[in-house]
Coordinates of C-alpha atoms in Angstrom, one line a residue:
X1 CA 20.3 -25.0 14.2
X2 CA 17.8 -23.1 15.9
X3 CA 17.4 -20.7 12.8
X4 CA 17.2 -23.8 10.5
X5 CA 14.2 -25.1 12.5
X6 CA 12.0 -21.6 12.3
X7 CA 12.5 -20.6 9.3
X8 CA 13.1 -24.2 7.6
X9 CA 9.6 -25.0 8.4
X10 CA 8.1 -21.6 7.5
X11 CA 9.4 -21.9 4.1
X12 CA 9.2 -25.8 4.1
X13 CA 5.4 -25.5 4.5
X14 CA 5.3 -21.9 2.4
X15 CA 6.4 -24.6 -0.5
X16 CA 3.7 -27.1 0.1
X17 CA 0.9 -24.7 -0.3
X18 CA 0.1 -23.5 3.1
X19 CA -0.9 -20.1 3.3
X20 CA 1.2 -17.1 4.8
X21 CA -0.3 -17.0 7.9
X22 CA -1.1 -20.4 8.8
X23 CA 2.4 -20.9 8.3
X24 CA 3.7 -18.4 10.6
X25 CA 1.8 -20.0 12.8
X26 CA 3.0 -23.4 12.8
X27 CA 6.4 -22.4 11.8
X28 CA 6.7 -20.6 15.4
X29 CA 5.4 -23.8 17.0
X30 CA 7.8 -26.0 15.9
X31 CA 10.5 -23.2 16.8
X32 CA 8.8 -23.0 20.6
X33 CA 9.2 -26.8 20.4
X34 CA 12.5 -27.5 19.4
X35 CA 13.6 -24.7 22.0
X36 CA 11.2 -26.7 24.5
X37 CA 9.5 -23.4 25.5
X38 CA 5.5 -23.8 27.2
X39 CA 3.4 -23.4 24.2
X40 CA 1.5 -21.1 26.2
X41 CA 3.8 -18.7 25.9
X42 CA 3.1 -18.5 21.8
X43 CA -0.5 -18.7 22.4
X44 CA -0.4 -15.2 24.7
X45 CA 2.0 -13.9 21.8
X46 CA -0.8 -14.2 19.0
X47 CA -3.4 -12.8 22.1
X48 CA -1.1 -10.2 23.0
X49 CA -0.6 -9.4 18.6
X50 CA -4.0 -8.5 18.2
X51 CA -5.1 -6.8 21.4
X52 CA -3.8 -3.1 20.3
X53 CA -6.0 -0.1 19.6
X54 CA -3.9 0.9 16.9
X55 CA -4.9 -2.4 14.9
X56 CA -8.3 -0.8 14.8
X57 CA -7.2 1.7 12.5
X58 CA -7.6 -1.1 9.8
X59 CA -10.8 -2.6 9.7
X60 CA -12.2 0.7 9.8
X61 CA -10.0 1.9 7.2
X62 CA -11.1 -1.2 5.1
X63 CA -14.4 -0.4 5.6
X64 CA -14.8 3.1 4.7
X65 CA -12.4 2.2 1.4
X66 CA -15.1 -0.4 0.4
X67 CA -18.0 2.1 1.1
X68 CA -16.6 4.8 -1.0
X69 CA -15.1 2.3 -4.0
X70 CA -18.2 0.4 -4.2
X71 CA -20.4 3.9 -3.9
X72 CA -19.6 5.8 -6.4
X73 CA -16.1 7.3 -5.6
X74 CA -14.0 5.9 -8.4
X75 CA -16.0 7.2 -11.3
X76 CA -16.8 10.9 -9.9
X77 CA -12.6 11.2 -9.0
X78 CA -11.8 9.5 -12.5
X79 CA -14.5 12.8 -13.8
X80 CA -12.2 15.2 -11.8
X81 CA -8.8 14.2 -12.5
X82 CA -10.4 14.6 -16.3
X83 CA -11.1 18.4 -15.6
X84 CA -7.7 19.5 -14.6
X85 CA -5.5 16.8 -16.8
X86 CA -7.5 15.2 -19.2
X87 CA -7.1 18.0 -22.1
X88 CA -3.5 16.9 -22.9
X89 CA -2.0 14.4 -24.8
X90 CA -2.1 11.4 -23.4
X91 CA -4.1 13.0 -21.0
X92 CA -6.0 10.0 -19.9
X93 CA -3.0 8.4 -18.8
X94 CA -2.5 11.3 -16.2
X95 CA -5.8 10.9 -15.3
X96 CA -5.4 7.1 -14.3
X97 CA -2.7 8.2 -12.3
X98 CA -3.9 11.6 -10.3
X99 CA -7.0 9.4 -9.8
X100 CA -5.2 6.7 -8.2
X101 CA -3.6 9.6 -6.2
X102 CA -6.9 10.9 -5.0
X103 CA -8.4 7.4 -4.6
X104 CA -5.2 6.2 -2.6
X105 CA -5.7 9.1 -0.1
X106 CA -8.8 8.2 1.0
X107 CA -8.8 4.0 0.5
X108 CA -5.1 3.2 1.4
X109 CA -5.6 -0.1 -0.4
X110 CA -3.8 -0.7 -3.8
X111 CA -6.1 -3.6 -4.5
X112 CA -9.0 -1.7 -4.5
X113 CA -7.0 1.1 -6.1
X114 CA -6.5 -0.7 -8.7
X115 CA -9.9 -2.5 -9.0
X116 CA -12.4 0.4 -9.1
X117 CA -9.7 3.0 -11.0
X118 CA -9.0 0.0 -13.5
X119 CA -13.2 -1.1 -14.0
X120 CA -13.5 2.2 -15.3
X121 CA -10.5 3.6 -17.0
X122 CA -9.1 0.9 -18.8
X123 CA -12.1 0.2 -21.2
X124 CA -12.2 3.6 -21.5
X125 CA -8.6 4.1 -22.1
X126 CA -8.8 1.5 -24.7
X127 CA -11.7 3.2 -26.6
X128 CA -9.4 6.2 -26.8
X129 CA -7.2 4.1 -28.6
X130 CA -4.8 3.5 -26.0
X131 CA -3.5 -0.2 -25.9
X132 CA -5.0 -2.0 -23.1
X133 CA -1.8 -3.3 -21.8
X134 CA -0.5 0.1 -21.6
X135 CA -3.4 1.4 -19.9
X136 CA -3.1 -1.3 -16.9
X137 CA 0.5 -1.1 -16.9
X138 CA -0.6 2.9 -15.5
X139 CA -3.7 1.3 -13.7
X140 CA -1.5 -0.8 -11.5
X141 CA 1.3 1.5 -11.6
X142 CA -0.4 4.3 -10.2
X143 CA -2.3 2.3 -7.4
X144 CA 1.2 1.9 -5.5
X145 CA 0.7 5.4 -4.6
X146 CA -2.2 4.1 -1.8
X147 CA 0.1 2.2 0.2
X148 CA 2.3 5.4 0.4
X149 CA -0.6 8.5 0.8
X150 CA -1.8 8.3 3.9
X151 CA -4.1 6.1 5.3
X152 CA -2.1 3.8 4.7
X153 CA -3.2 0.4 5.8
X154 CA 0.9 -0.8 5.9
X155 CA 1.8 2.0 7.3
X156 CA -0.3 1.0 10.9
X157 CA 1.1 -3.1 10.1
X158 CA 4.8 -1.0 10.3
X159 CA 4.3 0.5 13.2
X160 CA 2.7 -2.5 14.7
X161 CA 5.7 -4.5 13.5
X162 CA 8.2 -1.9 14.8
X163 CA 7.1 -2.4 18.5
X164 CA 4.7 0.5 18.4
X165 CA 7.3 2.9 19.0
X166 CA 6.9 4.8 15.9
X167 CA 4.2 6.6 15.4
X168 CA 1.4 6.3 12.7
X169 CA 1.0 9.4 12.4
X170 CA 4.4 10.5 11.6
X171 CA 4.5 7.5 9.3
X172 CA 1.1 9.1 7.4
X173 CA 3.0 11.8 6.9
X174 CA 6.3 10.9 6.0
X175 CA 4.1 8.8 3.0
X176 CA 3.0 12.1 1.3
X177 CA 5.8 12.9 -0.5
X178 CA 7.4 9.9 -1.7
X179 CA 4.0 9.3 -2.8
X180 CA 3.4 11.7 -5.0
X181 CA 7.2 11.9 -6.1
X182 CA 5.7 8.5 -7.3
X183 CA 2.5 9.9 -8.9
X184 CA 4.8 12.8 -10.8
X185 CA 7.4 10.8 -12.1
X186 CA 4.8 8.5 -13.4
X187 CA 2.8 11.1 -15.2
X188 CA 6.8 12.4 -16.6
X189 CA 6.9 9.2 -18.0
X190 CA 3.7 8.8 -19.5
X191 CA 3.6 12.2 -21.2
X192 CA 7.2 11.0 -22.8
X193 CA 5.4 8.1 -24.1
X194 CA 2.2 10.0 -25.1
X195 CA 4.4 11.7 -27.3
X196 CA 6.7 8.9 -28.8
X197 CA 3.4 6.8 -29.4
X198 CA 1.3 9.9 -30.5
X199 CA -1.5 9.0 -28.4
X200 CA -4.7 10.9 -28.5
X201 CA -5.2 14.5 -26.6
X202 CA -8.6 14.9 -24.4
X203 CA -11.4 17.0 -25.0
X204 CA -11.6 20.1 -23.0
X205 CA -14.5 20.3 -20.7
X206 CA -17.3 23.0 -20.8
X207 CA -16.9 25.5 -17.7
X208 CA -20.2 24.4 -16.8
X209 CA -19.7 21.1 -16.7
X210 CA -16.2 20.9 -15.0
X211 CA -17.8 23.3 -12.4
X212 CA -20.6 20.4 -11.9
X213 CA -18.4 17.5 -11.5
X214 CA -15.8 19.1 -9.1
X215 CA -18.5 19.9 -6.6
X216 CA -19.5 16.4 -7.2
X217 CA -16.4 15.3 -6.5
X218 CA -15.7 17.5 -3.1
X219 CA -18.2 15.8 -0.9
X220 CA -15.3 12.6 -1.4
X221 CA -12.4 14.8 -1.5
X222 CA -13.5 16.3 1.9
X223 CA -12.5 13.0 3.6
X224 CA -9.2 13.1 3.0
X225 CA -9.3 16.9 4.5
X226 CA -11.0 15.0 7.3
X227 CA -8.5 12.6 8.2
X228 CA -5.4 14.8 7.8
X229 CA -7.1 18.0 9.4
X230 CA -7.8 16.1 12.3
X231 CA -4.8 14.5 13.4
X232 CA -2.5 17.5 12.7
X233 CA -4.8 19.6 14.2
X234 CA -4.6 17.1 16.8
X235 CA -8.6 17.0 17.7
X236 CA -8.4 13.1 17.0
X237 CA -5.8 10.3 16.5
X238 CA -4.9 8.4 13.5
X239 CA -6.8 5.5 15.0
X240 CA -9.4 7.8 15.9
X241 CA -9.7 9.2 12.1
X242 CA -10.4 5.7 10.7
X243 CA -13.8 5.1 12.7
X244 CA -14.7 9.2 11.4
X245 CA -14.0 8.2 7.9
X246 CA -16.8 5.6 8.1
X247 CA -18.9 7.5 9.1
X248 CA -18.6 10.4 6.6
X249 CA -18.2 7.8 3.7
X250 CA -21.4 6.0 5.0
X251 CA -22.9 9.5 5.3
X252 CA -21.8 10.6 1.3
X253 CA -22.4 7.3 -0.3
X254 CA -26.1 6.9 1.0
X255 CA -27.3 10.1 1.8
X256 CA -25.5 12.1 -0.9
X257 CA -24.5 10.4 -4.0
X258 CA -27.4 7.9 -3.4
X259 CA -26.1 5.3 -5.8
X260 CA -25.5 2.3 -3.6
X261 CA -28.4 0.2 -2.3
X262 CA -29.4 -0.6 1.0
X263 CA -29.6 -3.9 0.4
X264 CA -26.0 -4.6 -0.4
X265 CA -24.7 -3.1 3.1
X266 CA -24.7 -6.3 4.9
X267 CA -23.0 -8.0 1.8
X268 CA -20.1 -5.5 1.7
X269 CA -19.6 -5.3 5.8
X270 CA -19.4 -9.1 5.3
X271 CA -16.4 -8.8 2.6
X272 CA -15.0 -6.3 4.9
X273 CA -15.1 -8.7 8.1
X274 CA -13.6 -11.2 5.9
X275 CA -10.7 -9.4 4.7
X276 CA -10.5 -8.2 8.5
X277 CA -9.9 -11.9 10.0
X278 CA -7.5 -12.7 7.5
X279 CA -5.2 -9.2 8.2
X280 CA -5.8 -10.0 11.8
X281 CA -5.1 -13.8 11.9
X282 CA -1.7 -13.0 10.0
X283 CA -1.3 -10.3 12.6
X284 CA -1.7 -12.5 15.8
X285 CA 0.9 -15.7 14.0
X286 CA 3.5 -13.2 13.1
X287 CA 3.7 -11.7 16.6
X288 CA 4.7 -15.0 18.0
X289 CA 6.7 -15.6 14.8
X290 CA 8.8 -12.4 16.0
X291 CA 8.6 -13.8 19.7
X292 CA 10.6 -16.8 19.0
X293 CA 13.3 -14.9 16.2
X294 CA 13.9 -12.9 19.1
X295 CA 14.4 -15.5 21.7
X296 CA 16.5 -17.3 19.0
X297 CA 18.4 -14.2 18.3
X298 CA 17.7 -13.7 14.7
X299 CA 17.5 -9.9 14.3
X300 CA 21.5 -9.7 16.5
X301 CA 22.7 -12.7 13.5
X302 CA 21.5 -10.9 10.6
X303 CA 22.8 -7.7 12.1
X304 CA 26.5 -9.1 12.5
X305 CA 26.4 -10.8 9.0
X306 CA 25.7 -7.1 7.1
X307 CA 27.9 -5.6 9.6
X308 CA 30.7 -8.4 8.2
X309 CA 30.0 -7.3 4.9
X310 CA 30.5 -3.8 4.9
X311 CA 30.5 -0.5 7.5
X312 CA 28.7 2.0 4.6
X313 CA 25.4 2.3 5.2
X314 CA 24.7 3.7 1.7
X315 CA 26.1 0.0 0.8
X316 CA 23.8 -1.7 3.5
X317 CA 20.9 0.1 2.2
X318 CA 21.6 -0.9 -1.3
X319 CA 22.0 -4.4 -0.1
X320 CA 18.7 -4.4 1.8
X321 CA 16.6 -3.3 -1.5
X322 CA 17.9 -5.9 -3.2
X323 CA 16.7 -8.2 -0.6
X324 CA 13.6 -6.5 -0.1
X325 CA 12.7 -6.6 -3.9
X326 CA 13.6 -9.8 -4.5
X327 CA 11.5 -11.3 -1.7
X328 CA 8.5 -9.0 -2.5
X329 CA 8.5 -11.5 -5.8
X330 CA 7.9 -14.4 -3.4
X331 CA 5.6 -13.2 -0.5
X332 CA 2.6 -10.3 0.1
X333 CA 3.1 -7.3 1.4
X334 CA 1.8 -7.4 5.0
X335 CA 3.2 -11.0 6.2
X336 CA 6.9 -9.2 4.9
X337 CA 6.6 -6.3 6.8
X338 CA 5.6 -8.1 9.5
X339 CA 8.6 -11.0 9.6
X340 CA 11.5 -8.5 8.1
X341 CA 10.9 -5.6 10.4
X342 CA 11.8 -7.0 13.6
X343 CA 15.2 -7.9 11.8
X344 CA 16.2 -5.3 9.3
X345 CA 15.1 -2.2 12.1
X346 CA 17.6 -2.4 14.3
X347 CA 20.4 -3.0 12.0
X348 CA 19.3 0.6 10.2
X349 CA 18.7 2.1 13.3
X350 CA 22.5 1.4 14.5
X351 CA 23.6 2.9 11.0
X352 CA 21.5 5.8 12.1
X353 CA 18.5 6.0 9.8
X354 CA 15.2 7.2 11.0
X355 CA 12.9 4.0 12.2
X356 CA 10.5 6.6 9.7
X357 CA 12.5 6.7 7.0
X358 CA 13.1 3.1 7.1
X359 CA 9.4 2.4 6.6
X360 CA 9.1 4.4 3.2
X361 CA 12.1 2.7 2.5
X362 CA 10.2 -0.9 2.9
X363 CA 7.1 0.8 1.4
X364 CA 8.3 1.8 -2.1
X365 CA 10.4 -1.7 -1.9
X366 CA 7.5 -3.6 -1.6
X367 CA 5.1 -1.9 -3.5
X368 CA 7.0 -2.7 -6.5
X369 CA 6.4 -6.3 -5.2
X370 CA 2.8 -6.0 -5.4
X371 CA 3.5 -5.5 -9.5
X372 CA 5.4 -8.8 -10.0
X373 CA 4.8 -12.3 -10.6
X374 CA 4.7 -14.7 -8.7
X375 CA 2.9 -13.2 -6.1
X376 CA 1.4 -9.7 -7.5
X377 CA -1.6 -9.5 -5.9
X378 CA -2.0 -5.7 -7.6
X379 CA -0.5 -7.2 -10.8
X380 CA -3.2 -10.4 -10.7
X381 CA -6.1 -7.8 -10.2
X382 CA -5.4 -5.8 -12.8
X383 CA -4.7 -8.6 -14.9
X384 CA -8.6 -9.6 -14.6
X385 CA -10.3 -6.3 -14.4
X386 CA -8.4 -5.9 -18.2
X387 CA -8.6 -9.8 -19.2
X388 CA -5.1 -10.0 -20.1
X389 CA -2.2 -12.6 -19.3
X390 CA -0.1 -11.9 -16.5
X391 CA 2.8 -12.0 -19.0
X392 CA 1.5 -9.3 -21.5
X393 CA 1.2 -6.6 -18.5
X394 CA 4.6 -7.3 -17.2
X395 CA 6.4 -7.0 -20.7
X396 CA 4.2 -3.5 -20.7
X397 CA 5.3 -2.9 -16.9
X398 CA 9.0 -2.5 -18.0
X399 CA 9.5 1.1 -17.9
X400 CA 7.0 1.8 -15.2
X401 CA 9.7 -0.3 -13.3
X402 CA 12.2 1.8 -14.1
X403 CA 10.5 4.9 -12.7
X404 CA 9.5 3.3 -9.4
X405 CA 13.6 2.0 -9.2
X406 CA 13.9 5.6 -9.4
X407 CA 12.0 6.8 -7.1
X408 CA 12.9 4.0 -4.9
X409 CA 16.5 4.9 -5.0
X410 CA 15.4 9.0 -4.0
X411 CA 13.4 8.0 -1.0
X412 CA 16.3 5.8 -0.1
X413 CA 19.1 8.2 -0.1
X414 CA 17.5 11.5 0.5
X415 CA 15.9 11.1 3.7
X416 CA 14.4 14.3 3.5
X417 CA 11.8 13.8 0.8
X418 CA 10.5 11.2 4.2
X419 CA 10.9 13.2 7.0
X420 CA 10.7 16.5 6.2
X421 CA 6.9 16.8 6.7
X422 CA 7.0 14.6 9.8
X423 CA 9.8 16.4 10.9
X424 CA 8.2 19.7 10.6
X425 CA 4.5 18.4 11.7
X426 CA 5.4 16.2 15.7
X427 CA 9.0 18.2 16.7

């Protein structure tokens, strides 16, 4: 009963229209209620959620993504990726993508991925005479490599969610591979449909020129340098990296590039606060969400009921991407990661997969989530930046899904693609 009263009324008010976090929120109230706990004790839970240094990581992260998207960044990596892929046919499909993959490693935000790629390359793919749903089925496609390359904004939320014990670094790096075992089996894909759909070939670019835009492009390029130099190097934190990648964005965008205005600073540090509170409010509900599951004894329950069911933990792992993709349909990314890992952890952990492992697992799982209605958020923006029906991109998101189920199935049962780098990087 106690089960039926948490997560009856988190879904109950999910259904009436009350948003994710809010309904944590309440949701754990009624469960401290029923259980006739202080409601002190859940308000020191959401205190206690937020008050972590780690959780810095992300609005600086944020922040430095908006800088560099709205300065400038997308267009002069969208000109680079065209120097070293954009000469083949259906070359500027593997531009989308190795931009996303250069973009992603320095925002760690598939929205904004998929908005600043997407504002640029999909009117331009679509003057090419690529179809425009094809083109955002790559736009949004491609951008799931950000929550994979680190920084990944998800990849601090996991570690949060996983009690801190597992560390961000490690989880940046275990993200490197299985994202760009994303990015390459993407670009496979698209050059096999270049070529059934005899779509244009790219225009080699003067030596000159190329020459011109990849310097351009370095002063950007260097920030991901920054951030990964640094913490292997071990001369800052991951934490730590986020505040220096403000400051060197802030540094390229206005001193370097010169394209954005003074005058809209205050504007974007006010989006960034606002898509700050809203991370952190979800933040502070879910941790006394997870308080009261584990008083109740959820995370032991679901444990014995996929113990019941099988002993394999290739078949438990099976069963948990099903679950995971399935709810990814129905919720966001970060409230997910934030209610499931508290449950599913230490069931895996028992079957003895690495707590690292397990978060690329729920990474590429939910990713895919981001590309599919109802709740799409990646799916809806791309949607808008190419003024298209949500329906029309998903029937051209159909073999896109089939490489990320691919990939998705590699990360799950080769462990090392994960944890090699990790592996070879902290131990």
């Amino acid at each position: 009963m106690d089960t039926f009263v948490l997560l009856g009324s988190f879904f109950a008010l999910m259904i009436v229209g009350v948003p994710v976090a809010y309904a944590l929120g309440l949701a754990a109230l009624a469960g401290a209620l029923w259980m006739e706990l202080p409601l002190d004790a859940v308000m020191i839970q959401i205190a206690s959620g937020v008050n972590k240094f780690s959780l810095l990581a992300i609005p600086f992260f944020v922040l430095a993504g908006a800088i560099m998207a709205e300065g400038g960044m997308s267009r002069r990596l969208v000109a680079f990726a065209g120097v070293l892929v954009g000469f083949i046919r259906g070359g500027l499909s593997l531009v989308n993508i190795l931009a996303s993959t250069f973009f992603g490693a320095i925002s760690g935000s598939s929205v904004a991925d998929t908005a600043s790629i997407g504002s640029v390359l999909i009117p331009e793919m679509e003057r090419k005479g690529y179809p425009r749903d094809f083109a955002t089925a790559v736009t949004v496609s491609g951008s799931v490599q950000a929550i994979l390359i680190p920084p990944s904004h998800n990849a601090v939320i996991y570690s949060l969610a996983a009690g801190g014990g597992v560390s961000i670094g490690a989880l940046f790096m275990a993200g490197v591979f299985p994202g760009l075992l994303l990015g390459l089996t993407l670009a496979i894909l698209c050059l096999f449909i270049a070529k059934k759909r005899n779509f244009p070939k790219g225009e080699v670019i003067p030596l000159r020129q190329a020459l011109r835009i990849c310097a351009d492009a370095l002063w950007g390029l260097a920030t991901l340098f920054i951030i990964l130099g640094g913490i292997l190097s071990g001369v800052f934190t991951a934490t730590e990296s986020a505040s220096i990648a403000v400051v060197w964005a802030f540094f390229v965008t206005m001193f370097i590039y010169r394209d954005y205005k003074w005058s809209e600073l205050p504007k974007l540090v006010h989006r960034t606060v606002k898509t700050v509170s809203i991370v952190m409010i979800l933040i502070g509900f879910a941790a006394s969400f997870g308080y009261i599951m584990t008083l109740m004894q959820i995370p032991l329950k679901v444990t014995g009921f996929f113990a019941a069911l099988s002993d394999n933990r290739y078949v438990i792992l099976l069963m948990i991407n099903v679950l995971l993709l399935v709810l990814g349909t129905l919720m966001d990314m970060a409230p997910l990661i934030l209610i499931l890992t508290p449950i599913l952890l230490p069931l895996v952990t028992k079957l003895g997969v690495d707590p690292v492992h397990f978060g690329m697992i729920m990474m590429v799982n939910l990713g895919i989530g981001l590309l599919t209605p109802p709740v799409g958020a990646v799916l809806f923006v791309g949607s808008a930046v190419a003024k298209l029906k949500i329906e029309t991109v998903v029937q051209a998101l159909y073999p896109f899904f089939g490489a990320m189920l691919l990939v998705l199935a590699m990360v799950t049962y080769i462990p090392a693609i994960s944890l090699w780098l990790p592996n070879l990087m902290f131990k």
